[in-house]
CSV table of C-alpha atoms and ligand atoms in Angstrom, one decimal:
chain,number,residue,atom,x,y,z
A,39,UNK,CA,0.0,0.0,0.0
A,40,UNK,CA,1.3,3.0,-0.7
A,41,UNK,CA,0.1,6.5,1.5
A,42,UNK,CA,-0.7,9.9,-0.1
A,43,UNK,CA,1.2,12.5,1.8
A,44,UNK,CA,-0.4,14.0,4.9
A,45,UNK,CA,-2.1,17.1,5.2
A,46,UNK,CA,0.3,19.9,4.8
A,47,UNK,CA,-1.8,22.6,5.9
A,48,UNK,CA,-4.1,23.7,8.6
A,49,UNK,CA,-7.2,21.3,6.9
A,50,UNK,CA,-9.6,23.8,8.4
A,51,UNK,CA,-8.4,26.3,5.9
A,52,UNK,CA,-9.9,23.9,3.0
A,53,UNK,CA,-12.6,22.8,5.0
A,54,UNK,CA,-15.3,23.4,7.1
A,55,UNK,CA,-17.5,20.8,8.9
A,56,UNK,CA,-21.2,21.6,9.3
A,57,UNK,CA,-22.9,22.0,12.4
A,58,UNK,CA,-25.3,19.4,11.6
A,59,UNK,CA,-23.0,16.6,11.2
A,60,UNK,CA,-22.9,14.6,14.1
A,61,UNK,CA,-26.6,14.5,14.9
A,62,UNK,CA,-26.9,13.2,11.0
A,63,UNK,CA,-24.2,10.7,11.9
A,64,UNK,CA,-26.0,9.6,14.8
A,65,UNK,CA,-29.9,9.1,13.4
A,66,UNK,CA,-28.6,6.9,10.6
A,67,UNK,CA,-28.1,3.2,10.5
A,68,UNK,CA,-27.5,0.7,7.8
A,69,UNK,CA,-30.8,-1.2,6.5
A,70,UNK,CA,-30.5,-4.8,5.9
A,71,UNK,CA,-31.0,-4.3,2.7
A,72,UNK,CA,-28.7,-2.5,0.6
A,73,UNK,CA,-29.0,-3.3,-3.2
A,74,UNK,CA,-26.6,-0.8,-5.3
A,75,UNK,CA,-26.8,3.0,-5.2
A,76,UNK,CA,-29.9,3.2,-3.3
A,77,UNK,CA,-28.7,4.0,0.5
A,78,UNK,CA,-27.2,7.2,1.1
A,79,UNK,CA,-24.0,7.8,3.9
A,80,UNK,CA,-25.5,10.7,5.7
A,81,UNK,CA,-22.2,12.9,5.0
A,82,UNK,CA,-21.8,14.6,1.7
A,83,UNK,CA,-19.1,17.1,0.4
A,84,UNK,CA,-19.3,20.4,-1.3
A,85,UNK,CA,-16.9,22.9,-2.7
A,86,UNK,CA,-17.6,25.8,-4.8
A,87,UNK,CA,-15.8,27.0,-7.7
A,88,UNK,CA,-16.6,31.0,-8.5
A,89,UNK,CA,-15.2,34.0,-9.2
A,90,UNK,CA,-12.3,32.2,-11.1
A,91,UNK,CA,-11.0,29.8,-8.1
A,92,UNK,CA,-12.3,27.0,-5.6
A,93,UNK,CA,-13.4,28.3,-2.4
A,94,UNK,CA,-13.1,26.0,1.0
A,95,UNK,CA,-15.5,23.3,0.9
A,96,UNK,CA,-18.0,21.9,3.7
A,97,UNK,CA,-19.1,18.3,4.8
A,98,UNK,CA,-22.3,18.9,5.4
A,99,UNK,CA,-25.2,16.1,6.5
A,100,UNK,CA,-26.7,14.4,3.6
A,101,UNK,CA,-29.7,15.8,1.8
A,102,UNK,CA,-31.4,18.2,-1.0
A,103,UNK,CA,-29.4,21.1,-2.6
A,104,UNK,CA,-30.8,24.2,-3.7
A,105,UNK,CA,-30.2,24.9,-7.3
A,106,UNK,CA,-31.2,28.1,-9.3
A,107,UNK,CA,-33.5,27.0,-12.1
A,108,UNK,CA,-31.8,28.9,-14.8
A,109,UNK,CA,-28.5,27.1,-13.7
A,110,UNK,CA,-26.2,25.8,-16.7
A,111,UNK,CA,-26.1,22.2,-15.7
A,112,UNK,CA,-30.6,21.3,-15.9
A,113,UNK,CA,-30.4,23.2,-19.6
A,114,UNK,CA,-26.9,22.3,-21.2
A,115,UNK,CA,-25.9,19.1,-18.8
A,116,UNK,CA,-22.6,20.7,-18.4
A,117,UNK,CA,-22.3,17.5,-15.8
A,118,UNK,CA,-18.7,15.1,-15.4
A,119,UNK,CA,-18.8,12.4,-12.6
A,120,UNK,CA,-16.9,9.0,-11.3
A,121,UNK,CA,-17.4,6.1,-9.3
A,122,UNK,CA,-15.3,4.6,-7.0
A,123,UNK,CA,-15.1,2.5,-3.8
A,124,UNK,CA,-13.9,2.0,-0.2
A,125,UNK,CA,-13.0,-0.9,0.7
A,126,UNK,CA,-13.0,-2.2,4.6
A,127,UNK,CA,-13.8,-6.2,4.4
A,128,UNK,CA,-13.5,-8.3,7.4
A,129,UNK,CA,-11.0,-6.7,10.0
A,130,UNK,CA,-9.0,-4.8,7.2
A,131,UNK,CA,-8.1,-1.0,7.2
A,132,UNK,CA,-10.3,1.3,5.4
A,133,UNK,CA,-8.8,1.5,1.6
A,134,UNK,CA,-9.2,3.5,-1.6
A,135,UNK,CA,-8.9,1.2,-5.3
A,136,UNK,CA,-6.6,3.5,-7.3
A,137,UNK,CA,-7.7,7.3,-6.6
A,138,UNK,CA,-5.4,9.4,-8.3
A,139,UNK,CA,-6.5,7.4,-11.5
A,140,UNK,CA,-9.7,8.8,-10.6
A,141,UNK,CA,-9.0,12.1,-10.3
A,142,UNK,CA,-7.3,12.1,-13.4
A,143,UNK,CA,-10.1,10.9,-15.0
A,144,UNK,CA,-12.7,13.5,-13.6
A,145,UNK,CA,-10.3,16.0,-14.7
A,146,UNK,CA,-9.9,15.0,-18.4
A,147,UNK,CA,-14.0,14.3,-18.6
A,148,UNK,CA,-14.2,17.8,-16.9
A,149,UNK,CA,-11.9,19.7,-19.3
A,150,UNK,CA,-14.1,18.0,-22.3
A,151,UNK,CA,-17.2,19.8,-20.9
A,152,UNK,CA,-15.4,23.2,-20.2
A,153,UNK,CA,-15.4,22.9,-16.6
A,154,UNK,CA,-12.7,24.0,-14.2
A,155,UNK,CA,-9.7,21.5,-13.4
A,156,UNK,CA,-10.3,20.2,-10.0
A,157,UNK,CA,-7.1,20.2,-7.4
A,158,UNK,CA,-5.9,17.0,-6.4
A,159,UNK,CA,-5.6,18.2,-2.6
A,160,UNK,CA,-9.8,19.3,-3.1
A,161,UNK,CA,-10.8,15.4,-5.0
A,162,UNK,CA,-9.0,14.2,-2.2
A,163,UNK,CA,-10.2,15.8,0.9
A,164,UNK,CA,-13.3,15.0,-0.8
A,165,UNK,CA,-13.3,11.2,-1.3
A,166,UNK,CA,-11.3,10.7,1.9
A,167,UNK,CA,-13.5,13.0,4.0
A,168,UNK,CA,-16.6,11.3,3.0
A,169,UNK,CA,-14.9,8.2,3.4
A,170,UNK,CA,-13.9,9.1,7.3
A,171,UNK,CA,-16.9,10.4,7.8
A,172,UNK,CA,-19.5,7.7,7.2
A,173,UNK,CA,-16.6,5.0,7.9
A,174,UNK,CA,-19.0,3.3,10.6
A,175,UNK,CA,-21.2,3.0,7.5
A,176,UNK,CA,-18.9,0.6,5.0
A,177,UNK,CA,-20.4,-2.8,5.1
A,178,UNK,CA,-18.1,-5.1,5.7
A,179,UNK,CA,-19.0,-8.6,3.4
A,180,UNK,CA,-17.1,-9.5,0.4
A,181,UNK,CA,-18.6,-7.8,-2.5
A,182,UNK,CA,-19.3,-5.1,-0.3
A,183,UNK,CA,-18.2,-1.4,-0.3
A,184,UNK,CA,-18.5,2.4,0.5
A,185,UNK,CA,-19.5,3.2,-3.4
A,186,UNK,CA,-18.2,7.0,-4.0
A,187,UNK,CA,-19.8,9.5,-6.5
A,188,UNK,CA,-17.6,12.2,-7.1
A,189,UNK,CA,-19.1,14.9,-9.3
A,190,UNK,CA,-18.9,18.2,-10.9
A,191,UNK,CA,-21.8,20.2,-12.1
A,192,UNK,CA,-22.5,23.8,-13.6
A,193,UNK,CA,-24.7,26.3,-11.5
A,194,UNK,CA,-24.4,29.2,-13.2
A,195,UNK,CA,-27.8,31.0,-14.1
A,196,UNK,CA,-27.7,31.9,-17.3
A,197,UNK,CA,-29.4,30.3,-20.4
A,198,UNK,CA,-26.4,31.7,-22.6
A,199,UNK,CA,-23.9,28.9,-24.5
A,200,UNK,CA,-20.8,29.6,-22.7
A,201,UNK,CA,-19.7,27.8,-20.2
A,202,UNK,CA,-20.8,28.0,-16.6
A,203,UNK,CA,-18.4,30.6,-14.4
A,204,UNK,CA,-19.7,28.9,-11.1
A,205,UNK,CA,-19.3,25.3,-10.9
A,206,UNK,CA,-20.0,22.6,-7.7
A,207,UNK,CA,-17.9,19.7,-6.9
A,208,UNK,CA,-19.6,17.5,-4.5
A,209,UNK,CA,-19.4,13.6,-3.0
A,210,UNK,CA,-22.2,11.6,-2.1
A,211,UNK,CA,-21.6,8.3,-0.8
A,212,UNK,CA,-23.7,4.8,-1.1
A,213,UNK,CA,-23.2,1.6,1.3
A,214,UNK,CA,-23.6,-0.7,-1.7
A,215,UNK,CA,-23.2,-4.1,-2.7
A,216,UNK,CA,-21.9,-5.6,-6.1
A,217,UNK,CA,-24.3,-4.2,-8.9
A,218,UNK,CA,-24.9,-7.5,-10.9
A,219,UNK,CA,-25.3,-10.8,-9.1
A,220,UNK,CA,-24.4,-13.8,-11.4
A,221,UNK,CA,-24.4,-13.8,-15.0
A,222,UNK,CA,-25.3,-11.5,-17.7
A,223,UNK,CA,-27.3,-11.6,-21.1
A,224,UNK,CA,-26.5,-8.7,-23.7
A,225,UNK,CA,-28.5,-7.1,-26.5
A,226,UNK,CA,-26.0,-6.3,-29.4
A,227,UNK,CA,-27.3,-2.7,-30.0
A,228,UNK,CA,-27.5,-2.4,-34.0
A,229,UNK,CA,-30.2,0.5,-34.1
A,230,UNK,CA,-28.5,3.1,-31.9
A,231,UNK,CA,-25.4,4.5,-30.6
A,232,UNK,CA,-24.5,5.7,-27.0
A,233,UNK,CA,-22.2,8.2,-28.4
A,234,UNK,CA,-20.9,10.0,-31.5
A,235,UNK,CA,-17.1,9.8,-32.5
A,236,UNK,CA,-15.2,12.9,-31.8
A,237,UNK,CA,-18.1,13.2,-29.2
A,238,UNK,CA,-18.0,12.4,-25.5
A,239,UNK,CA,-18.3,9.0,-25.5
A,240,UNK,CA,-14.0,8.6,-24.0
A,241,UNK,CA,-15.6,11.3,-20.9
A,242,UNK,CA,-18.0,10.3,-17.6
A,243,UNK,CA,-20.8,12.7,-18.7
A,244,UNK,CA,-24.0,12.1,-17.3
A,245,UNK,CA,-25.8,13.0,-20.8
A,246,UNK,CA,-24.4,9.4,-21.7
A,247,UNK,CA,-26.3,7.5,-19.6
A,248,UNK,CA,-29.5,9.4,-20.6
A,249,UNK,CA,-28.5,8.6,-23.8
A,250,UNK,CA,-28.8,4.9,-22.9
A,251,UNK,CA,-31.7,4.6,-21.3
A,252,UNK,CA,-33.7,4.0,-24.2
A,253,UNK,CA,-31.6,0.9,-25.2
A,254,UNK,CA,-31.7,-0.6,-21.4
A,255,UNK,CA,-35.6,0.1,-22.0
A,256,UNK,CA,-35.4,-2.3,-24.5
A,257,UNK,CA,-33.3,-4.9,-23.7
A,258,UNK,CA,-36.2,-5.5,-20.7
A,259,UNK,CA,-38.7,-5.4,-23.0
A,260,UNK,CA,-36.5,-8.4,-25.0
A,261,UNK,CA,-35.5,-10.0,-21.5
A,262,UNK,CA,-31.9,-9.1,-21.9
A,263,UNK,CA,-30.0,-7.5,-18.7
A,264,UNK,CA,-27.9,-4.9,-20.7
A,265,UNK,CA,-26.6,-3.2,-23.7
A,266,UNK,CA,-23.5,-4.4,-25.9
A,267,UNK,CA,-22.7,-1.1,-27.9
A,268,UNK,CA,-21.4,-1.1,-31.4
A,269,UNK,CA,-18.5,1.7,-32.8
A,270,UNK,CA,-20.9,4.5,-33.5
A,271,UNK,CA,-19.5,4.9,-37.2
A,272,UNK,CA,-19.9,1.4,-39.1
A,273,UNK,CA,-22.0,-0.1,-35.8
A,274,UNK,CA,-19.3,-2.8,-36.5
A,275,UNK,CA,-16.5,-2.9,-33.5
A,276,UNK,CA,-17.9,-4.0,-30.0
A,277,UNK,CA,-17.3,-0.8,-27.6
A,278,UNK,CA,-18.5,-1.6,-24.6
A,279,UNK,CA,-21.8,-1.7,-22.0
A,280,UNK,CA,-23.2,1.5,-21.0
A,281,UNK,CA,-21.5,1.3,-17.4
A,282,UNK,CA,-18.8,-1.6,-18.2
A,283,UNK,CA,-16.0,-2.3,-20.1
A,284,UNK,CA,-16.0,-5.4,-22.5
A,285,UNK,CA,-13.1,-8.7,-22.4
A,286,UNK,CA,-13.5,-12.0,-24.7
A,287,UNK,CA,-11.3,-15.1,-24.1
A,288,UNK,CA,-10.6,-16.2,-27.9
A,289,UNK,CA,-8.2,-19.3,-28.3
A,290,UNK,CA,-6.9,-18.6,-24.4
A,291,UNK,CA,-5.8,-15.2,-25.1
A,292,UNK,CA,-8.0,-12.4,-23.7
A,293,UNK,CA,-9.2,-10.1,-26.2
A,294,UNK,CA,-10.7,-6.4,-25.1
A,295,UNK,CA,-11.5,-3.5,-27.5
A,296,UNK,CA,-8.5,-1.3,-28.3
A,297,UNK,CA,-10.0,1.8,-26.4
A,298,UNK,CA,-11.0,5.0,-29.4
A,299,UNK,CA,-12.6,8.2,-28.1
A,300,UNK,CA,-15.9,6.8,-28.0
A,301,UNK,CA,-15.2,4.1,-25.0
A,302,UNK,CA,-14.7,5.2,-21.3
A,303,UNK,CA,-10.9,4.3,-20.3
A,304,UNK,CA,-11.6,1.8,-17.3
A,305,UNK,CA,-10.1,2.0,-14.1
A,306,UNK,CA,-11.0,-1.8,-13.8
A,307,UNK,CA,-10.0,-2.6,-17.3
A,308,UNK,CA,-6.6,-1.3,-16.9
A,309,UNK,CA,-6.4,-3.3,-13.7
A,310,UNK,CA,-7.2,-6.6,-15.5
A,311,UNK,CA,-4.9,-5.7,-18.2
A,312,UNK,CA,-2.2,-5.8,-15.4
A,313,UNK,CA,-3.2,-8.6,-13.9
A,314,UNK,CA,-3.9,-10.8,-16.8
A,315,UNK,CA,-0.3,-10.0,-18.3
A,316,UNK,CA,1.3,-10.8,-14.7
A,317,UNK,CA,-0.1,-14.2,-14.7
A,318,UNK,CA,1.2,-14.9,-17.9
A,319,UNK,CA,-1.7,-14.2,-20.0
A,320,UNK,CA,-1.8,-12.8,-23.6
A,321,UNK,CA,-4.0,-9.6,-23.5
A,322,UNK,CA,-4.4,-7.8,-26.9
A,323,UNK,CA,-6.5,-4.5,-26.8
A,324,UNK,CA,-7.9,-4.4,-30.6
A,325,UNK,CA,-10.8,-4.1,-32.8
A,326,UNK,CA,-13.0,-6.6,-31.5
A,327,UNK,CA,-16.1,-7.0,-34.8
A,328,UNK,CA,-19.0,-8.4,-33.4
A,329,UNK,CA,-19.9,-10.8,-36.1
A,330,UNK,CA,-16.2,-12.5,-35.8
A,331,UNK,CA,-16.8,-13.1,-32.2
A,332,UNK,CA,-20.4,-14.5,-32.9
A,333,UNK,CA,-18.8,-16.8,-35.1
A,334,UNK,CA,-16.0,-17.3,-32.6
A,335,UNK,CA,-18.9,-18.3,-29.8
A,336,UNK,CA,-20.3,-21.0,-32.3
A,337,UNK,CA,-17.7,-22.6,-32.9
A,338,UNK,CA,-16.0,-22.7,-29.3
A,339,UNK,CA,-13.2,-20.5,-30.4
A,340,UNK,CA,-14.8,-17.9,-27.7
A,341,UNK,CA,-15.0,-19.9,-24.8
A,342,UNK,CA,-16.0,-16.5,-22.5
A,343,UNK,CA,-16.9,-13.3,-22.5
A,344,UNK,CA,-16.7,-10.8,-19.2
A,345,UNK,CA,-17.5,-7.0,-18.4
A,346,UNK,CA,-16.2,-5.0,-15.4
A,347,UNK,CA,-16.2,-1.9,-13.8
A,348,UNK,CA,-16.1,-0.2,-10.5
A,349,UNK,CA,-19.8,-1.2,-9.7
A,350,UNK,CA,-20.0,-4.4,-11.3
A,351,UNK,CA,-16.6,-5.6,-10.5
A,352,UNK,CA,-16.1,-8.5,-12.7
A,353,UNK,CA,-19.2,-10.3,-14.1
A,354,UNK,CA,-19.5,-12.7,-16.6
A,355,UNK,CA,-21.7,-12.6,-19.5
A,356,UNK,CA,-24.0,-16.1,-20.8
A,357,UNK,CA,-25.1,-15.1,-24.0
A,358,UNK,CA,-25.4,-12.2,-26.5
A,359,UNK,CA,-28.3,-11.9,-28.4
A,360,UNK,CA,-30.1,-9.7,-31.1
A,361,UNK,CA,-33.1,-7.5,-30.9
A,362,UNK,CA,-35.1,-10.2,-33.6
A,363,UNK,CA,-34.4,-13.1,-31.3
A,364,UNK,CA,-31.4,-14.9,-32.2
A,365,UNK,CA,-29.1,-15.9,-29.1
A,366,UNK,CA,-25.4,-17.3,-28.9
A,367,UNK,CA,-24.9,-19.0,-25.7
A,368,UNK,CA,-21.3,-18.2,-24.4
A,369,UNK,CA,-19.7,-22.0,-23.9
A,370,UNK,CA,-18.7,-21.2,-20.4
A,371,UNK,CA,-21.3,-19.5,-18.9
A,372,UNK,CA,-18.8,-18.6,-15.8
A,373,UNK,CA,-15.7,-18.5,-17.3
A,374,UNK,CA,-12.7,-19.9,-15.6
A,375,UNK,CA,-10.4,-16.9,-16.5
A,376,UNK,CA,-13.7,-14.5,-15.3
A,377,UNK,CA,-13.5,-16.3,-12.1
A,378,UNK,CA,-9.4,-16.5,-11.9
A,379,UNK,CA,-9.7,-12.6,-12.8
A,380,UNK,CA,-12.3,-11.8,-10.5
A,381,UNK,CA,-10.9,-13.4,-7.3
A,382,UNK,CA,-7.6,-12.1,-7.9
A,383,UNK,CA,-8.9,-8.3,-8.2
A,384,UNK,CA,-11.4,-8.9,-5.1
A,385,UNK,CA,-8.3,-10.5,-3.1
A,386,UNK,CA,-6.1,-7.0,-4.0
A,387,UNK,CA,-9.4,-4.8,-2.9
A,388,UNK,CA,-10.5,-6.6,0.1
A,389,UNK,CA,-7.1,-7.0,1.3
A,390,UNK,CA,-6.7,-10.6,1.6
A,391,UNK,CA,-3.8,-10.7,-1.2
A,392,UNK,CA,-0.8,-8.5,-1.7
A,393,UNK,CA,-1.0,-5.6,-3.1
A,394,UNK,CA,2.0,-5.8,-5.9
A,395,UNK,CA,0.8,-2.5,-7.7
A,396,UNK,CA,0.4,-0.6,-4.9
A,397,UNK,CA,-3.2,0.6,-5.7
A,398,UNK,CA,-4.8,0.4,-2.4
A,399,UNK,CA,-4.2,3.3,-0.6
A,400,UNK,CA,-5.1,3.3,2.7
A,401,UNK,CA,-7.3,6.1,4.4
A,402,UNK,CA,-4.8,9.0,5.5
A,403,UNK,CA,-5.0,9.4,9.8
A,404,UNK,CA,-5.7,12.9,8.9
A,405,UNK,CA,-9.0,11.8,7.7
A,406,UNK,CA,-9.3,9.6,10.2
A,407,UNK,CA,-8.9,12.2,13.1
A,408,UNK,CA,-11.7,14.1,11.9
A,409,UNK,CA,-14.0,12.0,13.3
A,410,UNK,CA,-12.2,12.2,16.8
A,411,UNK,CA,-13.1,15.0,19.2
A,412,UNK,CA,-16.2,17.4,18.6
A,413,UNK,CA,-15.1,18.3,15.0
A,414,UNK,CA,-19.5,18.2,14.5
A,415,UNK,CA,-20.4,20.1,17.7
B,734,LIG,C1,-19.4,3.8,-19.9
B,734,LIG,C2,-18.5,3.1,-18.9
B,734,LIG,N1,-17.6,2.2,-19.3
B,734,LIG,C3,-16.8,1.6,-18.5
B,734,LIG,C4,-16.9,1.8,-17.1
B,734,LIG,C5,-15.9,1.1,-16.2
B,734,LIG,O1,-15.0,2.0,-15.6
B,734,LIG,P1,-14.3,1.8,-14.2
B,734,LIG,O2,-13.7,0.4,-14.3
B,734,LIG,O3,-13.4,2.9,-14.1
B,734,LIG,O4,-15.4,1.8,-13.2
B,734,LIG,C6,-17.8,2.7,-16.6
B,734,LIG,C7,-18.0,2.9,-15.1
B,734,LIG,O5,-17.4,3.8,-14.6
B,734,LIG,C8,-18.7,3.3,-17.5
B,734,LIG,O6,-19.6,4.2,-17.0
């Protein structure tokens, strides 16, 4: 594990705690039943960005914001967000999964949408904060998490096309568990695309998951779980789901789509990339077509397919299918290299492996420490 510095400064100078905290902190408690994204940790972050630079931001107790109806963000979605977890399985030390690569990420989705660069020190105290402050809150099972949802939004009121001069970055936070339980069956999406090229398909922009709705409306209607995009150009190259990145295993080597600016760079891919190549695998990021893998999966060439992501981990996919009906059943509905991958990834973030990468990063005692004393009163 390896730490991010300490705070340097006096954190009260970035910060602010609200007054409301600890009696928010002490009427919550975790329902038995969590599902995915539908709990909220009753301490939220918020820093505003105006007159040209961030100002000190607050942890205040969860709940509704006000929002100026002419505000840039409801009329122009000038929106950018991430996803990310803590981690604190078993008896194991609260940890973040690779934050800096999330950071970086916001940043370059952020610049796509003309919003302010955020400051590492600000993402930070924002994911960490959150984190120390609803730590009582992290269920502890395997599979289990503190989801994070970093995000960066417009408030500007003006209905002008220029880009919003007062921005909010704020952190909500979601006791979660794993997002898809067992195995997946995809619709290949040949009518529509999620994104244009040269569009902002490569940033997290909310507008794309609007944008997908419609699909994921169909696939229930056709009892599929999700959506297998197509390259938005030919509707030719497999892209990826709209929340998940895409792997095949084709003749043992592990195929994923080369990524192009129309496919979200995943945190989780580029972890599996890593770990596949470290236990000896052949991993080739290229143009995947999606009638060569069909004809891969029937004739066994294709022996699995997988998708990942923060939320969904690593989660094996049984068949793909098409809107008029035909399926192709995946030979190995639960892969063995899904399973191998999986474990290994879930051993790194749960702590029960080493950590060879160094991408846990363990909550800093400054972060810690402002849960001690009457930081709420
Ligand atoms: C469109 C899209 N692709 C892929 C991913 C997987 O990315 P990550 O592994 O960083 O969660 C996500 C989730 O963030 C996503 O929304």
């Amino acid at each position: 594990m390896h730490q991010i510095p300490a705070f340097g400064d006096d954190p009260l100078q970035r910060f602010t705690l609200h007054e409301g905290l600890g009696p928010a902190v002490a009427a919550f408690s975790l329902p038995d039943r969590l599902g995915f994204g539908s709990v909220f940790a009753p301490v939220m972050f918020r820093a505003d960005y105006r007159d040209g630079s961030w100002q000190p931001g607050q942890f205040q107790p969860y709940g509704p914001i006000s929002i100026d109806p002419g505000a840039k963000v409801l009329h122009y979605a000038q929106e950018v967000f991430e996803g990310q977890k803590a981690y604190r399985v078993g008896d194991q030390p609260t940890a973040l999964f690779r934050p800096a690569m999330n950071w970086r990420r916001l940043n370059a989705s952020a610049a796509r949408l003309c919003l302010p660069p955020l400051p590492e020190t600000l993402f930070l105290d924002g994911v960490f904060g959150v984190t120390a402050l609803n730590e009582a809150f992290i269920p502890g099972a395997s599979g289990q998490s503190l989801y994070l949802r970093p995000f960066l939004f417009g408030t500007e009121s003006n209905l002008g096309m220029a880009a919003s001069r007062e921005v909010s970055f704020m952190v909500i936070a979601s006791p979660s568990q794993a997002y898809h339980a067992g195995s997946m069956s995809l619709l290949i999406e040949r009518a529509e695309s999620r994104v244009a090229g040269g569009g902002i398909g490569a940033a997290k922009v909310g507008g794309n998951y609007a944008c997908a709705l419609q699909s994921a409306a169909r696939c229930a209607e056709l009892g599929y779980d999700l959506t297998l995009w197509l390259d938005p150009v030919h509707r030719r190259n497999i892209e990826e789901l709209s929340g998940m990145n895409f792997f095949a295993v084709v003749d043992g080597r592990l195929l994923t789509p080369v990524l192009t600016d129309s496919i979200l760079a995943g945190i989780t891919r580029d972890s599996l990339i890593q770990l596949a190549r470290a236990q000896g695998l052949v991993v080739e990021e290229t143009s995947i077509a999606i009638d060569e893998l069909l004809g891969w999966i029937e004739t066994g060439r294709c022996s699995e397919c997988f998708a990942c992501g923060t939320a969904a981990i690593v989660t094996p996919i049984r068949e793909l299918g098409e809107a008029h009906g035909t399926r192709h059943d995946l030979l190995q509905a639960e892969g063995e290299i899904t399973a191998l991958l999986r474990e290994e990834l879930l051993d790194i973030q749960e702590g029960r492996a080493a950590d060879p990468f160094g991408w846990m990063v363990p909550l800093p005692a400054d972060y810690q420490e402002l849960t001690d004393g009457d930081l709420c009163a």
